[in-house]
Amino acid sequence: MRPATLLGCAVVVALGAGCASVGPSPELVTARRAYAEASQPGMYPAPAPMLDAQRALNAAEYEHTYSPQSVRERHLAYIATRDAQIAMAQGHIETARLQSDTSKRVYSAMLETQVSDQRMALDKAKKERDEALAKLETKAAPIFKGTGVVRFNTNEATLLPETTARLDKLAPKLSKLGEGQTVVLVGHTDATGEEAYNDELSKARADAVRDYLVTKGASKDLIVTLGKGENQPVASNASENGRAGNRRVDILIRQEQTACAE
Amino acid sequence: MKFLPWIGAMLVASLAVGCVTQMDHRTVASTTTIRSAEIAGAADNPSAAIYLHYARHDLAEANYYGVDSDRGNRALERANADAELALSLATASNQRAEAMAQQQKVDQLRAQVDRTETEQ
């Protein structure tokens, strides 16, 4: 064999050995690591970008096999790294979204429970109040009952001039109460409007009468105001006259019974 | 037969326009993703800001070399990937903050309920 041929063979062998020893590019090393991290158990990467990462990594590995350290290998590895990172980030988004949704549901459920509890407590208090009022009304018969003395216009709690004139006449009597006597002002409405609103309106009417009587010398501490809404009509709500009669405040003077008397 | 060259020319022109439009779409998509990342607060997010910076740089490179060249095309692909990552990281950060805020609301309400029960 001629020396030139031997030299050629040596060059070819050296080149072959050199090629075989070319390692992966830093980008490919990073991509492998990123993909491996994202594939760890307990990680929840988003499937679609993870698939992209796998494809890009496979393509980069292919490039590495046939043209190691090439621009294309490095580029594909770069893309694979980003896809793996995107998969992880989107997995975090999903996890956080699930946590957020769970917290929202828990919060709503807790609020609902709280509202339900409060509603029950309110109902209980209302029932107790109604029972107490019923007791108060039945405890002793009124020694004075002024029904129809105080009238109102529809949807108003303002005293009319003729009403104030009547109250002026009553005021001295109501200002000089005997021992154990209380003035009870019971507001009423006609059946027009919502029941809840009428409850408030009837109480406002009773309060308006109390405030007027106080200006005429009555003691505020000895006046109890109640709102009965539309529940105790004295006339039919079908006619205007009937409704006018129902828009009223009844004035009662009650004598508290002592324990001995009971 | 005399119209054949014209038809060929029109076909070539349509294909060329199609290619240009496709390239434009990719650039537009990349720009849009960068803009979305900015809106999501990536510029102020320590983990996302660097990828937003890479994306802008890669997009500028793609425009410089032209997206129909190999180098420009690679730069555009990198820009897309970087912008997507910046957007994902910023969104993840926002979503985590939202989850924490929701959890805090639950904790506050729970504490309030506990306090009320203790008072009762």
GROMACS .gro file of C-alpha atoms in nm:
model
  382
    1MET     CA    1   0.000   0.000   0.000
    2ARG     CA    2   0.129   0.338  -0.093
    3PRO     CA    3   0.193   0.597   0.182
    4ALA     CA    4  -0.064   0.834   0.032
    5THR     CA    5  -0.335   0.568   0.059
    6LEU     CA    6  -0.235   0.494   0.416
    7LEU     CA    7  -0.249   0.863   0.501
    8GLY     CA    8  -0.596   0.891   0.343
    9CYS     CA    9  -0.723   0.597   0.547
   10ALA     CA   10  -0.582   0.751   0.864
   11VAL     CA   11  -0.756   1.083   0.791
   12VAL     CA   12  -1.088   0.907   0.728
   13VAL     CA   13  -1.059   0.705   1.052
   14ALA     CA   14  -0.966   1.017   1.247
   15LEU     CA   15  -1.262   1.208   1.106
   16GLY     CA   16  -1.495   0.917   1.183
   17ALA     CA   17  -1.368   0.900   1.540
   18GLY     CA   18  -1.408   1.274   1.573
   19CYS     CA   19  -1.767   1.264   1.452
   20ALA     CA   20  -1.857   0.979   1.682
   21SER     CA   21  -1.735   1.169   1.985
   22VAL     CA   22  -1.934   1.492   1.916
   23GLY     CA   23  -2.167   1.534   2.212
   24PRO     CA   24  -2.505   1.706   2.227
   25SER     CA   25  -2.526   2.082   2.209
   26PRO     CA   26  -2.590   2.270   2.536
   27GLU     CA   27  -2.938   2.350   2.403
   28LEU     CA   28  -3.011   1.979   2.359
   29VAL     CA   29  -2.882   1.901   2.709
   30THR     CA   30  -3.111   2.173   2.848
   31ALA     CA   31  -3.405   2.046   2.644
   32ARG     CA   32  -3.359   1.689   2.768
   33ARG     CA   33  -3.343   1.812   3.127
   34ALA     CA   34  -3.650   2.038   3.086
   35TYR     CA   35  -3.853   1.759   2.930
   36ALA     CA   36  -3.742   1.508   3.196
   37GLU     CA   37  -3.835   1.751   3.476
   38ALA     CA   38  -4.177   1.812   3.325
   39SER     CA   39  -4.231   1.435   3.296
   40GLN     CA   40  -4.153   1.370   3.665
   41PRO     CA   41  -4.429   1.209   3.871
   42GLY     CA   42  -4.627   1.469   4.061
   43MET     CA   43  -4.587   1.726   3.784
   44TYR     CA   44  -4.899   1.812   3.590
   45PRO     CA   45  -4.784   1.972   3.263
   46ALA     CA   46  -5.045   2.077   3.008
   47PRO     CA   47  -5.076   1.791   2.755
   48ALA     CA   48  -5.074   1.991   2.427
   49PRO     CA   49  -4.749   2.185   2.478
   50MET     CA   50  -4.596   1.872   2.631
   51LEU     CA   51  -4.668   1.689   2.307
   52ASP     CA   52  -4.510   1.977   2.113
   53ALA     CA   53  -4.207   1.953   2.339
   54GLN     CA   54  -4.178   1.579   2.276
   55ARG     CA   55  -4.198   1.627   1.899
   56ALA     CA   56  -3.943   1.908   1.899
   57LEU     CA   57  -3.711   1.706   2.124
   58ASN     CA   58  -3.739   1.400   1.900
   59ALA     CA   59  -3.661   1.616   1.598
   60ALA     CA   60  -3.363   1.767   1.780
   61GLU     CA   61  -3.236   1.417   1.871
   62TYR     CA   62  -3.274   1.315   1.507
   63GLU     CA   63  -3.073   1.618   1.395
   64HIS     CA   64  -2.813   1.538   1.657
   65THR     CA   65  -2.774   1.186   1.520
   66TYR     CA   66  -2.720   1.294   1.160
   67SER     CA   67  -2.574   1.642   1.197
   68PRO     CA   68  -2.464   1.693   1.556
   69GLN     CA   69  -2.421   2.042   1.696
   70SER     CA   70  -2.594   2.182   1.388
   71VAL     CA   71  -2.790   2.505   1.394
   72ARG     CA   72  -3.108   2.306   1.337
   73GLU     CA   73  -3.039   2.074   1.632
   74ARG     CA   74  -2.985   2.371   1.859
   75HIS     CA   75  -3.290   2.551   1.730
   76LEU     CA   76  -3.519   2.250   1.773
   77ALA     CA   77  -3.378   2.188   2.121
   78TYR     CA   78  -3.444   2.552   2.210
   79ILE     CA   79  -3.805   2.518   2.099
   80ALA     CA   80  -3.838   2.187   2.288
   81THR     CA   81  -3.714   2.355   2.607
   82ARG     CA   82  -3.964   2.638   2.570
   83ASP     CA   83  -4.249   2.396   2.499
   84ALA     CA   84  -4.165   2.195   2.812
   85GLN     CA   85  -4.153   2.518   3.016
   86ILE     CA   86  -4.483   2.634   2.866
   87ALA     CA   87  -4.636   2.295   2.952
   88MET     CA   88  -4.526   2.337   3.313
   89ALA     CA   89  -4.648   2.697   3.335
   90GLN     CA   90  -4.986   2.607   3.187
   91GLY     CA   91  -5.008   2.317   3.432
   92HIS     CA   92  -4.954   2.569   3.714
   93ILE     CA   93  -5.226   2.791   3.567
   94GLU     CA   94  -5.469   2.500   3.568
   95THR     CA   95  -5.377   2.399   3.924
   96ALA     CA   96  -5.419   2.755   4.049
   97ARG     CA   97  -5.749   2.787   3.862
   98LEU     CA   98  -5.877   2.469   4.024
   99GLN     CA   99  -5.771   2.596   4.367
  100SER     CA  100  -5.939   2.927   4.299
  101ASP     CA  101  -6.261   2.758   4.184
  102THR     CA  102  -6.261   2.532   4.489
  103SER     CA  103  -6.214   2.830   4.720
  104LYS     CA  104  -6.497   3.015   4.544
  105ARG     CA  105  -6.729   2.717   4.588
  106VAL     CA  106  -6.633   2.680   4.956
  107TYR     CA  107  -6.686   3.053   5.010
  108SER     CA  108  -7.027   3.044   4.843
  109ALA     CA  109  -7.130   2.740   5.045
  110MET     CA  110  -7.016   2.904   5.370
  111LEU     CA  111  -7.198   3.225   5.284
  112GLU     CA  112  -7.510   3.028   5.201
  113THR     CA  113  -7.491   2.845   5.531
  114GLN     CA  114  -7.440   3.172   5.714
  115VAL     CA  115  -7.733   3.336   5.540
  116SER     CA  116  -7.948   3.032   5.611
  117ASP     CA  117  -7.849   3.040   5.979
  118GLN     CA  118  -7.921   3.412   5.999
  119ARG     CA  119  -8.255   3.363   5.828
  120MET     CA  120  -8.346   3.092   6.077
  121ALA     CA  121  -8.237   3.313   6.367
  122LEU     CA  122  -8.438   3.600   6.223
  123ASP     CA  123  -8.745   3.382   6.181
  124LYS     CA  124  -8.706   3.260   6.537
  125ALA     CA  125  -8.669   3.615   6.669
  126LYS     CA  126  -8.969   3.728   6.465
  127LYS     CA  127  -9.175   3.441   6.603
  128GLU     CA  128  -9.068   3.523   6.957
  129ARG     CA  129  -9.151   3.888   6.901
  130ASP     CA  130  -9.492   3.803   6.759
  131GLU     CA  131  -9.562   3.578   7.056
  132ALA     CA  132  -9.451   3.850   7.295
  133LEU     CA  133  -9.671   4.104   7.117
  134ALA     CA  134  -9.965   3.866   7.122
  135LYS     CA  135  -9.913   3.821   7.494
  136LEU     CA  136  -9.890   4.195   7.542
  137GLU     CA  137 -10.215   4.247   7.356
  138THR     CA  138 -10.404   3.975   7.537
  139LYS     CA  139 -10.251   4.035   7.878
  140ALA     CA  140 -10.498   4.303   7.965
  141ALA     CA  141 -10.787   4.462   7.792
  142PRO     CA  142 -10.725   4.821   7.694
  143ILE     CA  143 -10.883   5.079   7.916
  144PHE     CA  144 -10.895   5.317   7.623
  145LYS     CA  145 -10.917   5.232   7.254
  146GLY     CA  146 -10.908   5.496   6.985
  147THR     CA  147 -10.964   5.328   6.654
  148GLY     CA  148 -11.004   5.546   6.351
  149VAL     CA  149 -10.869   5.855   6.526
  150VAL     CA  150 -10.558   5.864   6.316
  151ARG     CA  151 -10.590   5.821   5.937
  152PHE     CA  152 -10.335   5.848   5.658
  153ASN     CA  153 -10.314   5.896   5.285
  154THR     CA  154 -10.206   5.599   5.075
  155ASN     CA  155  -9.838   5.508   5.108
  156GLU     CA  156  -9.773   5.789   5.358
  157ALA     CA  157  -9.681   5.811   5.722
  158THR     CA  158  -9.737   6.185   5.750
  159LEU     CA  159 -10.002   6.309   5.993
  160LEU     CA  160 -10.299   6.486   5.831
  161PRO     CA  161 -10.417   6.823   5.973
  162GLU     CA  162 -10.745   6.676   6.104
  163THR     CA  163 -10.546   6.400   6.270
  164THR     CA  164 -10.321   6.642   6.455
  165ALA     CA  165 -10.629   6.829   6.573
  166ARG     CA  166 -10.770   6.507   6.718
  167LEU     CA  167 -10.437   6.417   6.874
  168ASP     CA  168 -10.418   6.762   7.032
  169LYS     CA  169 -10.744   6.682   7.212
  170LEU     CA  170 -10.619   6.342   7.323
  171ALA     CA  171 -10.270   6.456   7.420
  172PRO     CA  172 -10.356   6.568   7.780
  173LYS     CA  173 -10.513   6.231   7.853
  174LEU     CA  174 -10.219   6.045   7.707
  175SER     CA  175  -9.968   6.264   7.891
  176LYS     CA  176 -10.116   6.194   8.233
  177LEU     CA  177 -10.103   5.819   8.263
  178GLY     CA  178 -10.177   5.637   8.584
  179GLU     CA  179  -9.954   5.389   8.762
  180GLY     CA  180  -9.866   5.093   8.536
  181GLN     CA  181 -10.034   5.241   8.234
  182THR     CA  182  -9.878   5.237   7.887
  183VAL     CA  183  -9.982   5.389   7.556
  184VAL     CA  184  -9.969   5.134   7.276
  185LEU     CA  185  -9.981   5.274   6.923
  186VAL     CA  186 -10.059   5.008   6.663
  187GLY     CA  187 -10.003   5.109   6.300
  188HIS     CA  188 -10.194   4.949   6.012
  189THR     CA  189 -10.207   4.973   5.633
  190ASP     CA  190 -10.450   4.877   5.363
  191ALA     CA  191 -10.371   4.578   5.139
  192THR     CA  192 -10.209   4.785   4.863
  193GLY     CA  193  -9.841   4.702   4.803
  194GLU     CA  194  -9.599   4.441   4.930
  195GLU     CA  195  -9.659   4.287   5.270
  196ALA     CA  196  -9.303   4.347   5.393
  197TYR     CA  197  -9.323   4.710   5.287
  198ASN     CA  198  -9.659   4.751   5.459
  199ASP     CA  199  -9.510   4.612   5.782
  200GLU     CA  200  -9.252   4.890   5.775
  201LEU     CA  201  -9.504   5.154   5.672
  202SER     CA  202  -9.742   5.064   5.955
  203LYS     CA  203  -9.458   5.090   6.208
  204ALA     CA  204  -9.355   5.425   6.059
  205ARG     CA  205  -9.714   5.552   6.103
  206ALA     CA  206  -9.717   5.447   6.468
  207ASP     CA  207  -9.377   5.613   6.519
  208ALA     CA  208  -9.507   5.934   6.358
  209VAL     CA  209  -9.796   5.948   6.606
  210ARG     CA  210  -9.562   5.877   6.898
  211ASP     CA  211  -9.325   6.155   6.790
  212TYR     CA  212  -9.615   6.399   6.770
  213LEU     CA  213  -9.747   6.301   7.112
  214VAL     CA  214  -9.401   6.343   7.260
  215THR     CA  215  -9.397   6.702   7.130
  216LYS     CA  216  -9.725   6.748   7.317
  217GLY     CA  217  -9.583   6.635   7.648
  218ALA     CA  218  -9.623   6.256   7.645
  219SER     CA  219  -9.336   6.048   7.775
  220LYS     CA  220  -9.157   5.856   7.505
  221ASP     CA  221  -9.067   5.580   7.750
  222LEU     CA  222  -9.433   5.505   7.815
  223ILE     CA  223  -9.528   5.471   7.450
  224VAL     CA  224  -9.489   5.142   7.267
  225THR     CA  225  -9.524   5.141   6.889
  226LEU     CA  226  -9.613   4.836   6.682
  227GLY     CA  227  -9.662   4.780   6.309
  228LYS     CA  228  -9.924   4.526   6.208
  229GLY     CA  229  -9.905   4.589   5.834
  230GLU     CA  230 -10.214   4.486   5.642
  231ASN     CA  231 -10.300   4.190   5.867
  232GLN     CA  232 -10.571   4.349   6.081
  233PRO     CA  233 -10.811   4.534   5.854
  234VAL     CA  234 -11.124   4.687   6.004
  235ALA     CA  235 -11.293   4.716   5.667
  236SER     CA  236 -11.284   4.556   5.326
  237ASN     CA  237 -10.987   4.645   5.109
  238ALA     CA  238 -11.205   4.613   4.801
  239SER     CA  239 -11.341   4.967   4.827
  240GLU     CA  240 -11.164   5.299   4.864
  241ASN     CA  241 -11.359   5.381   5.180
  242GLY     CA  242 -11.260   5.046   5.332
  243ARG     CA  243 -10.896   5.099   5.244
  244ALA     CA  244 -10.906   5.451   5.394
  245GLY     CA  245 -11.037   5.302   5.717
  246ASN     CA  246 -10.757   5.048   5.724
  247ARG     CA  247 -10.482   5.312   5.687
  248ARG     CA  248 -10.479   5.398   6.056
  249VAL     CA  249 -10.307   5.395   6.392
  250ASP     CA  250 -10.501   5.253   6.685
  251ILE     CA  251 -10.432   5.416   7.019
  252LEU     CA  252 -10.463   5.193   7.324
  253ILE     CA  253 -10.397   5.258   7.691
  254ARG     CA  254 -10.315   4.942   7.878
  255GLN     CA  255 -10.298   4.873   8.245
  256GLU     CA  256 -10.014   4.641   8.335
  257GLN     CA  257 -10.130   4.363   8.563
  258THR     CA  258  -9.922   4.289   8.867
  259ALA     CA  259  -9.817   3.937   8.958
  260CYS     CA  260 -10.065   3.940   9.252
  261ALA     CA  261 -10.348   4.048   9.027
  262GLU     CA  262 -10.269   3.762   8.787
  263MET     CA  263  -5.440   2.827  -2.553
  264LYS     CA  264  -5.334   3.189  -2.574
  265PHE     CA  265  -5.474   3.251  -2.221
  266LEU     CA  266  -5.266   2.971  -2.068
  267PRO     CA  267  -4.962   3.189  -1.978
  268TRP     CA  268  -5.193   3.441  -1.813
  269ILE     CA  269  -5.363   3.175  -1.609
  270GLY     CA  270  -5.021   3.038  -1.506
  271ALA     CA  271  -4.904   3.384  -1.406
  272MET     CA  272  -5.219   3.441  -1.201
  273LEU     CA  273  -5.170   3.107  -1.026
  274VAL     CA  274  -4.812   3.191  -0.940
  275ALA     CA  275  -4.919   3.536  -0.817
  276SER     CA  276  -5.195   3.385  -0.601
  277LEU     CA  277  -4.952   3.138  -0.449
  278ALA     CA  278  -4.704   3.416  -0.380
  279VAL     CA  279  -4.969   3.630  -0.218
  280GLY     CA  280  -5.079   3.327  -0.014
  281CYS     CA  281  -4.726   3.271   0.112
  282VAL     CA  282  -4.677   3.635   0.199
  283THR     CA  283  -5.011   3.637   0.383
  284GLN     CA  284  -4.911   3.325   0.575
  285MET     CA  285  -4.583   3.481   0.681
  286ASP     CA  286  -4.762   3.796   0.783
  287HIS     CA  287  -5.002   3.592   0.991
  288ARG     CA  288  -4.717   3.432   1.181
  289THR     CA  289  -4.555   3.765   1.251
  290VAL     CA  290  -4.888   3.909   1.355
  291ALA     CA  291  -4.950   3.607   1.582
  292SER     CA  292  -4.614   3.654   1.744
  293THR     CA  293  -4.670   4.027   1.791
  294THR     CA  294  -5.014   3.956   1.937
  295THR     CA  295  -4.875   3.703   2.184
  296ILE     CA  296  -4.609   3.953   2.292
  297ARG     CA  297  -4.880   4.216   2.340
  298SER     CA  298  -5.093   3.970   2.538
  299ALA     CA  299  -4.795   3.890   2.760
  300GLU     CA  300  -4.742   4.262   2.819
  301ILE     CA  301  -5.107   4.308   2.911
  302ALA     CA  302  -5.084   4.010   3.148
  303GLY     CA  303  -4.804   4.197   3.326
  304ALA     CA  304  -4.508   3.994   3.200
  305ALA     CA  305  -4.283   4.301   3.194
  306ASP     CA  306  -4.324   4.344   3.571
  307ASN     CA  307  -4.306   3.974   3.648
  308PRO     CA  308  -3.954   3.863   3.746
  309SER     CA  309  -3.985   3.516   3.593
  310ALA     CA  310  -4.163   3.624   3.272
  311ALA     CA  311  -3.979   3.949   3.195
  312ILE     CA  312  -3.667   3.780   3.057
  313TYR     CA  313  -3.868   3.572   2.807
  314LEU     CA  314  -4.063   3.878   2.698
  315HIS     CA  315  -3.731   4.045   2.634
  316TYR     CA  316  -3.610   3.744   2.432
  317ALA     CA  317  -3.934   3.742   2.233
  318ARG     CA  318  -3.903   4.108   2.140
  319HIS     CA  319  -3.540   4.058   2.044
  320ASP     CA  320  -3.619   3.748   1.833
  321LEU     CA  321  -3.907   3.921   1.658
  322ALA     CA  322  -3.683   4.215   1.571
  323GLU     CA  323  -3.428   3.966   1.436
  324ALA     CA  324  -3.696   3.789   1.231
  325ASN     CA  325  -3.806   4.118   1.081
  326TYR     CA  326  -3.445   4.212   1.011
  327TYR     CA  327  -3.358   3.892   0.824
  328GLY     CA  328  -3.705   3.847   0.678
  329VAL     CA  329  -3.931   3.565   0.784
  330ASP     CA  330  -3.887   3.387   0.451
  331SER     CA  331  -3.518   3.331   0.522
  332ASP     CA  332  -3.405   3.035   0.735
  333ARG     CA  333  -3.254   3.258   0.996
  334GLY     CA  334  -3.557   3.486   1.009
  335ASN     CA  335  -3.790   3.188   1.026
  336ARG     CA  336  -3.600   3.037   1.318
  337ALA     CA  337  -3.597   3.371   1.496
  338LEU     CA  338  -3.972   3.399   1.448
  339GLU     CA  339  -4.027   3.049   1.590
  340ARG     CA  340  -3.814   3.138   1.890
  341ALA     CA  341  -4.006   3.464   1.930
  342ASN     CA  342  -4.333   3.273   1.933
  343ALA     CA  343  -4.209   3.022   2.188
  344ASP     CA  344  -4.059   3.291   2.414
  345ALA     CA  345  -4.370   3.508   2.394
  346GLU     CA  346  -4.592   3.211   2.470
  347LEU     CA  347  -4.380   3.122   2.772
  348ALA     CA  348  -4.381   3.483   2.897
  349LEU     CA  349  -4.759   3.492   2.865
  350SER     CA  350  -4.800   3.155   3.041
  351LEU     CA  351  -4.572   3.253   3.329
  352ALA     CA  352  -4.745   3.589   3.378
  353THR     CA  353  -5.088   3.424   3.364
  354ALA     CA  354  -4.978   3.154   3.610
  355SER     CA  355  -4.857   3.424   3.848
  356ASN     CA  356  -5.187   3.614   3.819
  357GLN     CA  357  -5.386   3.295   3.866
  358ARG     CA  358  -5.186   3.202   4.176
  359ALA     CA  359  -5.251   3.550   4.320
  360GLU     CA  360  -5.622   3.507   4.247
  361ALA     CA  361  -5.623   3.164   4.414
  362MET     CA  362  -5.450   3.308   4.720
  363ALA     CA  363  -5.698   3.595   4.739
  364GLN     CA  364  -5.989   3.351   4.721
  365GLN     CA  365  -5.832   3.133   4.991
  366GLN     CA  366  -5.786   3.442   5.210
  367LYS     CA  367  -6.153   3.528   5.170
  368VAL     CA  368  -6.244   3.176   5.282
  369ASP     CA  369  -6.007   3.199   5.580
  370GLN     CA  370  -6.148   3.537   5.683
  371LEU     CA  371  -6.504   3.414   5.661
  372ARG     CA  372  -6.414   3.099   5.854
  373ALA     CA  373  -6.249   3.310   6.125
  374GLN     CA  374  -6.557   3.532   6.139
  375VAL     CA  375  -6.786   3.229   6.174
  376ASP     CA  376  -6.562   3.083   6.446
  377ARG     CA  377  -6.562   3.416   6.629
  378THR     CA  378  -6.941   3.439   6.610
  379GLU     CA  379  -6.983   3.083   6.737
  380THR     CA  380  -6.745   3.153   7.025
  381GLU     CA  381  -6.937   3.468   7.118
  382GLN     CA  382  -7.263   3.275   7.114
   0.00000   0.00000   0.00000
